[in-house]
Every structure is written in structure tokens, then in C-alpha cells.
GROMACS .gro file of C-alpha atoms in nm:
model
  434
    1UNK     CA    1  30.957  29.099  19.401
    2UNK     CA    2  30.722  29.120  19.103
    3UNK     CA    3  30.492  29.407  19.009
    4UNK     CA    4  30.200  29.475  18.777
    5UNK     CA    5  30.195  29.775  18.544
    6UNK     CA    6  29.834  29.850  18.451
    7UNK     CA    7  29.714  30.079  18.175
    8UNK     CA    8  29.371  30.184  18.293
    9UNK     CA    9  29.060  30.284  18.104
   10UNK     CA   10  29.016  29.978  17.882
   11UNK     CA   11  28.681  29.803  17.865
   12UNK     CA   12  28.662  29.425  17.883
   13UNK     CA   13  28.459  29.201  17.657
   14UNK     CA   14  28.409  28.827  17.629
   15UNK     CA   15  28.401  28.519  17.849
   16UNK     CA   16  28.609  28.430  18.152
   17UNK     CA   17  28.622  28.107  18.351
   18UNK     CA   18  28.667  28.110  18.729
   19UNK     CA   19  28.939  27.888  18.873
   20UNK     CA   20  28.886  27.619  19.135
   21UNK     CA   21  28.810  27.747  19.484
   22UNK     CA   22  29.127  27.819  19.681
   23UNK     CA   23  28.960  27.797  20.021
   24UNK     CA   24  28.812  27.457  19.938
   25UNK     CA   25  29.114  27.293  19.782
   26UNK     CA   26  29.342  27.366  20.079
   27UNK     CA   27  29.104  27.165  20.301
   28UNK     CA   28  29.065  26.887  20.045
   29UNK     CA   29  29.440  26.835  20.000
   30UNK     CA   30  29.491  26.812  20.377
   31UNK     CA   31  29.209  26.556  20.397
   32UNK     CA   32  29.397  26.320  20.164
   33UNK     CA   33  29.620  26.237  20.464
   34UNK     CA   34  29.329  26.051  20.624
   35UNK     CA   35  29.368  25.741  20.406
   36UNK     CA   36  29.644  25.518  20.268
   37UNK     CA   37  29.452  25.491  19.942
   38UNK     CA   38  29.475  25.722  19.641
   39UNK     CA   39  29.259  26.034  19.625
   40UNK     CA   40  29.227  26.225  19.296
   41UNK     CA   41  29.135  26.593  19.307
   42UNK     CA   42  29.018  26.784  18.997
   43UNK     CA   43  28.989  27.157  18.918
   44UNK     CA   44  29.289  27.249  19.134
   45UNK     CA   45  29.393  27.612  19.073
   46UNK     CA   46  29.755  27.684  18.979
   47UNK     CA   47  29.817  27.938  19.255
   48UNK     CA   48  30.098  27.995  19.503
   49UNK     CA   49  29.925  27.883  19.825
   50UNK     CA   50  29.800  27.561  19.668
   51UNK     CA   51  30.129  27.481  19.493
   52UNK     CA   52  30.317  27.533  19.820
   53UNK     CA   53  30.082  27.295  20.002
   54UNK     CA   54  30.119  27.032  19.728
   55UNK     CA   55  30.498  27.057  19.756
   56UNK     CA   56  30.472  27.029  20.134
   57UNK     CA   57  30.271  26.707  20.089
   58UNK     CA   58  30.548  26.570  19.866
   59UNK     CA   59  30.807  26.663  20.128
   60UNK     CA   60  30.599  26.475  20.388
   61UNK     CA   61  30.630  26.156  20.182
   62UNK     CA   62  30.291  26.168  20.010
   63UNK     CA   63  30.305  26.032  19.655
   64UNK     CA   64  30.172  26.315  19.438
   65UNK     CA   65  30.116  26.284  19.062
   66UNK     CA   66  29.978  26.535  18.816
   67UNK     CA   67  29.711  26.343  18.626
   68UNK     CA   68  29.570  26.626  18.410
   69UNK     CA   69  29.582  26.997  18.341
   70UNK     CA   70  29.427  27.073  18.680
   71UNK     CA   71  29.411  26.725  18.839
   72UNK     CA   72  29.640  26.561  19.095
   73UNK     CA   73  29.641  26.229  19.274
   74UNK     CA   74  29.758  26.196  19.636
   75UNK     CA   75  29.855  25.872  19.809
   76UNK     CA   76  29.959  25.910  20.173
   77UNK     CA   77  30.062  25.547  20.231
   78UNK     CA   78  30.416  25.621  20.349
   79UNK     CA   79  30.417  25.951  20.537
   80UNK     CA   80  30.758  26.042  20.682
   81UNK     CA   81  30.672  26.099  21.048
   82UNK     CA   82  31.028  26.202  21.132
   83UNK     CA   83  31.008  26.485  20.876
   84UNK     CA   84  30.693  26.614  21.049
   85UNK     CA   85  30.909  26.700  21.350
   86UNK     CA   86  31.187  26.868  21.151
   87UNK     CA   87  31.268  27.238  21.151
   88UNK     CA   88  31.233  27.240  20.772
   89UNK     CA   89  30.872  27.120  20.790
   90UNK     CA   90  30.784  27.366  21.066
   91UNK     CA   91  30.943  27.656  20.879
   92UNK     CA   92  30.736  27.579  20.570
   93UNK     CA   93  30.419  27.561  20.781
   94UNK     CA   94  30.491  27.904  20.925
   95UNK     CA   95  30.470  28.062  20.579
   96UNK     CA   96  30.154  27.880  20.467
   97UNK     CA   97  29.820  27.960  20.628
   98UNK     CA   98  29.651  27.644  20.501
   99UNK     CA   99  29.901  27.424  20.685
  100UNK     CA  100  29.698  27.463  21.006
  101UNK     CA  101  29.446  27.217  20.859
  102UNK     CA  102  29.709  26.942  20.868
  103UNK     CA  103  29.658  26.912  21.244
  104UNK     CA  104  29.321  26.731  21.235
  105UNK     CA  105  29.420  26.462  20.982
  106UNK     CA  106  29.764  26.405  21.138
  107UNK     CA  107  29.633  26.364  21.494
  108UNK     CA  108  29.345  26.144  21.372
  109UNK     CA  109  29.568  25.908  21.175
  110UNK     CA  110  29.909  25.924  21.343
  111UNK     CA  111  29.823  26.032  21.696
  112UNK     CA  112  30.049  26.335  21.690
  113UNK     CA  113  30.121  26.660  21.508
  114UNK     CA  114  30.355  26.956  21.534
  115UNK     CA  115  30.292  27.291  21.380
  116UNK     CA  116  30.434  27.640  21.400
  117UNK     CA  117  30.211  27.944  21.399
  118UNK     CA  118  30.096  27.965  21.035
  119UNK     CA  119  30.144  28.274  20.820
  120UNK     CA  120  29.928  28.424  20.545
  121UNK     CA  121  29.759  28.759  20.499
  122UNK     CA  122  29.836  29.059  20.715
  123UNK     CA  123  29.474  29.128  20.799
  124UNK     CA  124  29.482  29.129  21.176
  125UNK     CA  125  29.443  28.851  21.431
  126UNK     CA  126  29.327  28.513  21.305
  127UNK     CA  127  29.268  28.302  21.612
  128UNK     CA  128  29.349  27.932  21.629
  129UNK     CA  129  29.157  27.878  21.954
  130UNK     CA  130  28.861  27.715  21.776
  131UNK     CA  131  29.091  27.460  21.608
  132UNK     CA  132  29.279  27.375  21.926
  133UNK     CA  133  28.986  27.366  22.169
  134UNK     CA  134  28.780  27.150  21.932
  135UNK     CA  135  29.056  26.893  21.887
  136UNK     CA  136  29.128  26.904  22.263
  137UNK     CA  137  28.761  26.820  22.320
  138UNK     CA  138  28.822  26.503  22.119
  139UNK     CA  139  29.096  26.402  22.363
  140UNK     CA  140  29.416  26.552  22.223
  141UNK     CA  141  29.679  26.719  22.442
  142UNK     CA  142  29.825  27.052  22.331
  143UNK     CA  143  30.152  27.195  22.458
  144UNK     CA  144  30.346  27.499  22.343
  145UNK     CA  145  30.721  27.451  22.302
  146UNK     CA  146  30.862  27.796  22.377
  147UNK     CA  147  31.215  27.705  22.269
  148UNK     CA  148  31.108  27.598  21.918
  149UNK     CA  149  30.798  27.822  21.912
  150UNK     CA  150  30.576  27.537  21.799
  151UNK     CA  151  30.258  27.364  21.910
  152UNK     CA  152  30.287  26.994  21.992
  153UNK     CA  153  29.966  26.790  21.976
  154UNK     CA  154  29.929  26.426  22.076
  155UNK     CA  155  29.649  26.176  22.138
  156UNK     CA  156  29.655  25.806  22.217
  157UNK     CA  157  29.293  25.781  22.105
  158UNK     CA  158  29.043  26.043  21.992
  159UNK     CA  159  28.694  26.003  22.134
  160UNK     CA  160  28.371  26.152  22.003
  161UNK     CA  161  28.204  26.421  22.209
  162UNK     CA  162  27.956  26.709  22.186
  163UNK     CA  163  28.090  27.060  22.142
  164UNK     CA  164  27.968  27.413  22.082
  165UNK     CA  165  28.218  27.617  21.884
  166UNK     CA  166  28.292  27.970  22.008
  167UNK     CA  167  28.291  28.091  21.647
  168UNK     CA  168  28.177  27.942  21.318
  169UNK     CA  169  28.532  27.917  21.186
  170UNK     CA  170  28.554  27.751  20.843
  171UNK     CA  171  28.908  27.617  20.884
  172UNK     CA  172  28.843  27.539  21.251
  173UNK     CA  173  28.534  27.334  21.165
  174UNK     CA  174  28.725  27.159  20.885
  175UNK     CA  175  29.007  27.064  21.122
  176UNK     CA  176  28.768  26.928  21.385
  177UNK     CA  177  28.565  26.734  21.127
  178UNK     CA  178  28.879  26.574  20.984
  179UNK     CA  179  28.987  26.468  21.334
  180UNK     CA  180  28.641  26.342  21.431
  181UNK     CA  181  28.582  26.113  21.133
  182UNK     CA  182  28.836  25.863  21.273
  183UNK     CA  183  28.752  25.924  21.642
  184UNK     CA  184  28.581  25.653  21.845
  185UNK     CA  185  28.210  25.716  21.891
  186UNK     CA  186  27.981  26.004  21.798
  187UNK     CA  187  28.078  26.371  21.770
  188UNK     CA  188  27.834  26.660  21.741
  189UNK     CA  189  27.956  27.005  21.640
  190UNK     CA  190  27.714  27.293  21.702
  191UNK     CA  191  27.777  27.638  21.553
  192UNK     CA  192  27.974  27.463  21.281
  193UNK     CA  193  28.062  27.660  20.970
  194UNK     CA  194  27.844  27.557  20.676
  195UNK     CA  195  28.013  27.730  20.378
  196UNK     CA  196  28.009  27.542  20.047
  197UNK     CA  197  28.380  27.467  20.106
  198UNK     CA  198  28.288  27.280  20.422
  199UNK     CA  199  27.997  27.105  20.251
  200UNK     CA  200  28.232  26.986  19.978
  201UNK     CA  201  28.480  26.853  20.235
  202UNK     CA  202  28.207  26.663  20.421
  203UNK     CA  203  28.066  26.515  20.099
  204UNK     CA  204  28.413  26.398  19.995
  205UNK     CA  205  28.478  26.242  20.337
  206UNK     CA  206  28.145  26.059  20.316
  207UNK     CA  207  28.245  25.917  19.978
  208UNK     CA  208  28.565  25.799  20.148
  209UNK     CA  209  28.358  25.610  20.407
  210UNK     CA  210  28.296  25.870  20.677
  211UNK     CA  211  27.953  25.907  20.837
  212UNK     CA  212  27.871  26.278  20.854
  213UNK     CA  213  27.514  26.409  20.871
  214UNK     CA  214  27.374  26.761  20.893
  215UNK     CA  215  27.582  26.881  20.598
  216UNK     CA  216  27.493  27.243  20.499
  217UNK     CA  217  27.363  27.312  20.852
  218UNK     CA  218  27.539  27.445  21.160
  219UNK     CA  219  27.491  27.118  21.347
  220UNK     CA  220  27.712  26.835  21.224
  221UNK     CA  221  27.690  26.480  21.357
  222UNK     CA  222  27.984  26.248  21.291
  223UNK     CA  223  27.992  25.874  21.363
  224UNK     CA  224  28.357  25.773  21.383
  225UNK     CA  225  28.482  25.496  21.152
  226UNK     CA  226  28.791  25.273  21.159
  227UNK     CA  227  28.937  25.383  20.827
  228UNK     CA  228  28.873  25.579  20.508
  229UNK     CA  229  28.939  25.483  20.148
  230UNK     CA  230  29.018  25.664  19.823
  231UNK     CA  231  28.786  25.871  19.605
  232UNK     CA  232  28.768  26.128  19.326
  233UNK     CA  233  28.671  26.488  19.403
  234UNK     CA  234  28.608  26.796  19.190
  235UNK     CA  235  28.659  27.139  19.345
  236UNK     CA  236  28.387  27.405  19.306
  237UNK     CA  237  28.450  27.726  19.107
  238UNK     CA  238  28.594  28.000  19.329
  239UNK     CA  239  28.306  28.220  19.448
  240UNK     CA  240  28.551  28.497  19.543
  241UNK     CA  241  28.685  28.508  19.191
  242UNK     CA  242  28.330  28.512  19.051
  243UNK     CA  243  28.252  28.813  19.271
  244UNK     CA  244  28.579  28.980  19.171
  245UNK     CA  245  28.486  28.950  18.803
  246UNK     CA  246  28.139  29.096  18.865
  247UNK     CA  247  28.299  29.397  19.035
  248UNK     CA  248  28.559  29.428  18.762
  249UNK     CA  249  28.290  29.441  18.492
  250UNK     CA  250  28.100  29.714  18.678
  251UNK     CA  251  28.406  29.930  18.746
  252UNK     CA  252  28.531  29.914  18.387
  253UNK     CA  253  28.177  29.948  18.240
  254UNK     CA  254  28.229  29.621  18.056
  255UNK     CA  255  28.009  29.343  17.924
  256UNK     CA  256  28.139  29.000  18.024
  257UNK     CA  257  28.009  28.648  18.077
  258UNK     CA  258  28.143  28.451  18.371
  259UNK     CA  259  28.123  28.083  18.279
  260UNK     CA  260  28.028  27.781  18.489
  261UNK     CA  261  28.000  27.958  18.824
  262UNK     CA  262  27.802  27.691  19.018
  263UNK     CA  263  27.533  27.953  19.076
  264UNK     CA  264  27.353  27.753  19.345
  265UNK     CA  265  27.667  27.775  19.562
  266UNK     CA  266  27.709  28.154  19.536
  267UNK     CA  267  27.457  28.223  19.811
  268UNK     CA  268  27.396  28.593  19.872
  269UNK     CA  269  27.684  28.716  19.654
  270UNK     CA  270  27.481  28.804  19.339
  271UNK     CA  271  27.215  28.986  19.544
  272UNK     CA  272  27.483  29.182  19.733
  273UNK     CA  273  27.618  29.320  19.405
  274UNK     CA  274  27.263  29.401  19.295
  275UNK     CA  275  27.231  29.614  19.610
  276UNK     CA  276  27.515  29.824  19.470
  277UNK     CA  277  27.305  29.873  19.156
  278UNK     CA  278  27.492  29.624  18.939
  279UNK     CA  279  27.281  29.435  18.687
  280UNK     CA  280  27.359  29.070  18.632
  281UNK     CA  281  27.170  28.781  18.481
  282UNK     CA  282  27.185  28.411  18.548
  283UNK     CA  283  27.205  28.228  18.215
  284UNK     CA  284  27.209  27.858  18.292
  285UNK     CA  285  27.515  27.820  18.512
  286UNK     CA  286  27.675  28.138  18.374
  287UNK     CA  287  27.650  28.499  18.490
  288UNK     CA  288  27.611  28.771  18.227
  289UNK     CA  289  27.709  29.122  18.338
  290UNK     CA  290  27.595  29.392  18.090
  291UNK     CA  291  27.789  29.713  18.037
  292UNK     CA  292  27.653  29.987  18.266
  293UNK     CA  293  27.744  30.355  18.252
  294UNK     CA  294  27.574  30.408  18.587
  295UNK     CA  295  27.485  30.187  18.883
  296UNK     CA  296  27.299  30.326  19.183
  297UNK     CA  297  27.336  30.199  19.537
  298UNK     CA  298  27.007  30.103  19.697
  299UNK     CA  299  26.888  30.245  20.028
  300UNK     CA  300  26.716  30.047  20.299
  301UNK     CA  301  26.335  30.056  20.299
  302UNK     CA  302  26.332  30.331  20.563
  303UNK     CA  303  26.565  30.544  20.350
  304UNK     CA  304  26.876  30.493  20.563
  305UNK     CA  305  27.219  30.443  20.409
  306UNK     CA  306  27.291  30.097  20.273
  307UNK     CA  307  27.521  29.887  20.493
  308UNK     CA  308  27.707  29.590  20.351
  309UNK     CA  309  27.863  29.367  20.615
  310UNK     CA  310  28.026  29.028  20.625
  311UNK     CA  311  27.886  28.736  20.822
  312UNK     CA  312  27.930  28.358  20.850
  313UNK     CA  313  27.759  28.162  20.572
  314UNK     CA  314  27.492  28.205  20.446
  315UNK     CA  315  27.591  28.568  20.507
  316UNK     CA  316  27.832  28.756  20.281
  317UNK     CA  317  28.187  28.624  20.277
  318UNK     CA  318  28.442  28.873  20.417
  319UNK     CA  319  28.673  28.796  20.123
  320UNK     CA  320  28.455  29.005  19.890
  321UNK     CA  321  28.420  29.322  20.098
  322UNK     CA  322  28.742  29.472  19.959
  323UNK     CA  323  28.609  29.426  19.605
  324UNK     CA  324  28.267  29.569  19.693
  325UNK     CA  325  28.428  29.871  19.856
  326UNK     CA  326  28.622  29.950  19.539
  327UNK     CA  327  28.314  29.901  19.321
  328UNK     CA  328  28.120  30.145  19.539
  329UNK     CA  329  28.369  30.426  19.463
  330UNK     CA  330  28.219  30.465  19.114
  331UNK     CA  331  27.855  30.400  19.208
  332UNK     CA  332  27.585  30.663  19.250
  333UNK     CA  333  27.514  30.701  19.620
  334UNK     CA  334  27.683  30.608  19.946
  335UNK     CA  335  27.736  30.286  20.138
  336UNK     CA  336  27.879  30.180  20.473
  337UNK     CA  337  28.116  29.884  20.441
  338UNK     CA  338  28.138  29.699  20.772
  339UNK     CA  339  28.419  29.444  20.791
  340UNK     CA  340  28.335  29.264  21.115
  341UNK     CA  341  28.565  28.965  21.107
  342UNK     CA  342  28.914  29.116  21.051
  343UNK     CA  343  29.034  29.444  21.192
  344UNK     CA  344  29.307  29.537  20.941
  345UNK     CA  345  29.148  29.451  20.609
  346UNK     CA  346  29.024  29.805  20.533
  347UNK     CA  347  29.358  29.981  20.577
  348UNK     CA  348  29.425  29.956  20.202
  349UNK     CA  349  29.166  30.234  20.146
  350UNK     CA  350  29.447  30.488  20.188
  351UNK     CA  351  29.568  30.380  19.843
  352UNK     CA  352  29.221  30.437  19.697
  353UNK     CA  353  29.198  30.782  19.859
  354UNK     CA  354  29.531  30.868  19.694
  355UNK     CA  355  29.372  30.767  19.362
  356UNK     CA  356  29.087  31.013  19.421
  357UNK     CA  357  28.823  30.794  19.586
  358UNK     CA  358  28.598  30.954  19.847
  359UNK     CA  359  28.617  30.724  20.146
  360UNK     CA  360  28.592  30.794  20.518
  361UNK     CA  361  28.767  30.528  20.725
  362UNK     CA  362  28.566  30.538  21.047
  363UNK     CA  363  28.771  30.277  21.235
  364UNK     CA  364  28.953  29.949  21.155
  365UNK     CA  365  28.619  29.782  21.077
  366UNK     CA  366  28.406  30.045  20.899
  367UNK     CA  367  28.439  30.271  20.598
  368UNK     CA  368  28.185  30.504  20.433
  369UNK     CA  369  28.218  30.524  20.055
  370UNK     CA  370  28.072  30.821  19.864
  371UNK     CA  371  28.041  30.713  19.502
  372UNK     CA  372  28.164  30.928  19.212
  373UNK     CA  373  27.895  30.798  18.972
  374UNK     CA  374  28.173  30.785  18.710
  375UNK     CA  375  28.173  31.167  18.718
  376UNK     CA  376  28.532  31.153  18.836
  377UNK     CA  377  28.777  30.886  18.720
  378UNK     CA  378  29.028  30.744  18.964
  379UNK     CA  379  29.388  30.844  18.899
  380UNK     CA  380  29.659  30.588  18.833
  381UNK     CA  381  29.881  30.531  19.134
  382UNK     CA  382  30.178  30.348  19.281
  383UNK     CA  383  30.074  30.097  19.546
  384UNK     CA  384  30.161  29.775  19.728
  385UNK     CA  385  29.931  29.478  19.781
  386UNK     CA  386  29.897  29.398  20.155
  387UNK     CA  387  29.689  29.080  20.112
  388UNK     CA  388  29.519  28.868  19.846
  389UNK     CA  389  29.179  29.037  19.847
  390UNK     CA  390  29.306  29.395  19.880
  391UNK     CA  391  29.543  29.310  19.594
  392UNK     CA  392  29.263  29.216  19.355
  393UNK     CA  393  29.061  29.520  19.469
  394UNK     CA  394  29.355  29.750  19.390
  395UNK     CA  395  29.393  29.578  19.051
  396UNK     CA  396  29.026  29.648  18.975
  397UNK     CA  397  29.073  30.012  19.077
  398UNK     CA  398  29.381  30.042  18.854
  399UNK     CA  399  29.198  29.889  18.556
  400UNK     CA  400  28.929  30.156  18.583
  401UNK     CA  401  29.170  30.444  18.655
  402UNK     CA  402  29.305  30.706  18.420
  403UNK     CA  403  29.671  30.657  18.333
  404UNK     CA  404  29.930  30.406  18.446
  405UNK     CA  405  29.928  30.229  18.782
  406UNK     CA  406  30.183  30.003  18.946
  407UNK     CA  407  30.105  29.740  19.206
  408UNK     CA  408  30.399  29.589  19.393
  409UNK     CA  409  30.416  29.271  19.604
  410UNK     CA  410  30.184  29.095  19.360
  411UNK     CA  411  30.296  28.763  19.506
  412UNK     CA  412  30.004  28.827  19.740
  413UNK     CA  413  29.768  28.826  19.440
  414UNK     CA  414  29.940  28.517  19.298
  415UNK     CA  415  29.859  28.336  19.623
  416UNK     CA  416  29.490  28.340  19.530
  417UNK     CA  417  29.448  28.415  19.159
  418UNK     CA  418  29.574  28.194  18.877
  419UNK     CA  419  29.746  28.369  18.583
  420UNK     CA  420  29.522  28.667  18.650
  421UNK     CA  421  29.691  28.903  18.406
  422UNK     CA  422  29.683  28.645  18.124
  423UNK     CA  423  29.314  28.576  18.168
  424UNK     CA  424  29.221  28.945  18.196
  425UNK     CA  425  29.441  29.051  17.904
  426UNK     CA  426  29.259  28.793  17.691
  427UNK     CA  427  28.935  28.992  17.735
  428UNK     CA  428  29.080  29.340  17.687
  429UNK     CA  429  29.282  29.442  17.995
  430UNK     CA  430  29.633  29.592  17.965
  431UNK     CA  431  29.836  29.440  18.247
  432UNK     CA  432  30.211  29.372  18.232
  433UNK     CA  433  30.406  29.171  18.488
  434UNK     CA  434  30.756  29.299  18.558
   0.00000   0.00000   0.00000
């Protein structure tokens, strides 16, 4: 198990480039199963979750070639259907959250799929009901094999239908869309997720020959087609990493430029950081964050305490609440962080309290942060990363803290952030991997 040793108190300076979006690329790679032709994907991040999915595709019989520094081609002409029923395949799926999005493409193209309950972050329940019910609505049969602890899905023919999703699940919508593009007839999906990741997936599928309309809205209409063909696709910059870098600059009182962020796809993220008092400027497609010795949390118009909560797009992504909570510890003022979508994601605040932060954990979903206004520096600590986003939040806290900090289980950070210590050390951080 690897760890980071962080020497806190160093200011950052310079430019940093965000990696390709993890949450998008997992969907895109799964979608390459929908055609026998070659699909090339660019701007793929070199991170654990993505590399594991690429290896899983190879194991499934997909021809995978690295065509550039961050580009891969996928050709799923000879998928090994027998391997998809093996214990080895199912074991790998159980450790990779993104594997759940294999169901839609596999059922659409091969008429069957098997999958074990996927793993991932320890952030509370992450329901699969939306995935399963949506694909059942298209005509698939689901059974649970208690002996092998796997889900078995089969369909002689998928047929288009109208459905209203019980939640605007990003991965659930992606799975249903990927199944519906090859279904017979028309499918309408209401309360569909409309995150940029989903928009990118739909645009790529349309270039492959799918007929999807309503992209960027919560009502998608899909006319099923007989087959899809190959295409080239470029993954967006990772909005979560962009937000992480904004928070990092504020906490360490640093001046940095975040390059090529695809600003139009950041939604409410820049404004949410401005509500914490953080100054940032859009310069073309870059974000410039000036050094600030003080940033003051806004209040609502009626004077009540600021509340920052997650919500489905175009609301604030839940993946950034951990970062915003940490940033608030050194702001002037107080804020209520309300994590609505996952009930265990705030439990890492105990580590921040040990470092000297003033945080009241109200319940599994809400925490009140009383900012220090940089009048009190966090103390270095010894901590363990419970999930990807808490891991980067703890790293930000350690970079701003006084003294030496250690973060264990950094494999969780590696799942979502590419060579993070190398890129941060290049602009002034002091992080050592051991």
C-alpha cells in the first residue's frame, strides 16, 4: 500500500493542465462494444480505474492499441462471449465500479450479460435499480444467481419504449442509452441525466450512426438503428480536477493558471467557488486564480448562512463537495455543506478536525464549517484516504497545513488523478510517494 508524505506550507505557481474526464471516459470505453468497427478515443487519463477497464476490454477479446500519448483504439469485432461468463471476468467487475456500464452495450449487441455487484468508493449505497429497471423496460430479463452472487441479464430482442427514471442517474442513463440505440423502435427517457459526460456519450453515438435527440436536456428520444460504425472521440477535461485545482490554489494562497478547461462545460462550478469568496478569471479557455490572503464566504440575500449542496446537472456535482468543504476551513465566515446524494461521503471530516479544522458534523449528509480566515493553520496529520474525492480533499488540506502529513491508501487517489504528485510538484508542491 502506497502513501504520500506532504510537506505543507508551500505556495504553488505556474500552469497546470487538467486530465481527461474520468467519469466520461469510462462510459465511452464501454460504448466501443456497440460496434465491430474501430473506435479511437483521445485524451484518456492514465489513472487506475481507466487502466483497469482498458485491461478488462483486452481480456474480453477487444483489440486495444495505444495510438498516442493519451489515445487508444478499440475494435470489438471478436468478443469472447465465453469469457464474459467466467469467474475471472466477474471478479474483475466486482472491483471496478465502471464495469456496470458494460451491461447496456453487451445486452444490446449480444443479447446477454453477466455482472457481479461492482465495487468502487466506500461512500454509502449506490443503487443499481435505475440501470436494471431501465434495461428491463426495453425487454431484458434480470435474474439474480445467489450461488455465484451475480446478475444474469438476457434479451432476445430489445424494444423501444417510454420510461420515466426514478432518479437522474448519470451511469444509469448512460447504460439505458447504450442499450436503446440498437433497440427496435423509439425510446424516450424522461428525467434523464444531462451532465456533459452524458452529452459527450450521446454525441459520440450519433457520430457512430445512432439517432439521439434532446441531448443536454432531461428528455432523450432515441430511434433504434440496426448497427453502429467506428468514429474518433476526444474526452473533455475533467471538471472535478479543475475544481480541485481552484480549491488547491485558494487553500495554499497560490497564483495558478488552469489550462484548457472547456469553460462552457463547467456549469455552476466557477460560481460555486466564487460563493466561497474565491476570485477566479476566465481567460479564453483558461482559468486564472490569483493569490488571495483572505476569501470571505457570501451570505444569502436575507443574511442567512450560505448553504452549498449537490444536485443533478446543471446543479453542483457531488464530487466537488469534499474539496469545497476543505476550502471553507480557511475562509472567513461559515457555510453549511449539504451532501444529499451519498450518506457516507462526509465522514472524512474527522481527519480535518484532528488537523484543527472547526467543523460540526450534523449528520451523515450535513456539516457546518466555521472558517479560520487563515488565522489558524491546519496541523499536519496522519490519515487514510477513504475514497477518491476525500483523498484529494485531504491532500489539499495537507498542502496547506503546517508540518508533515501522511496520507495512506493513496491508491484511492490514483483511481481518479493522473500522476498527481508529479504535476503538483512541478508547480511548487512538496509531495513524496512512498
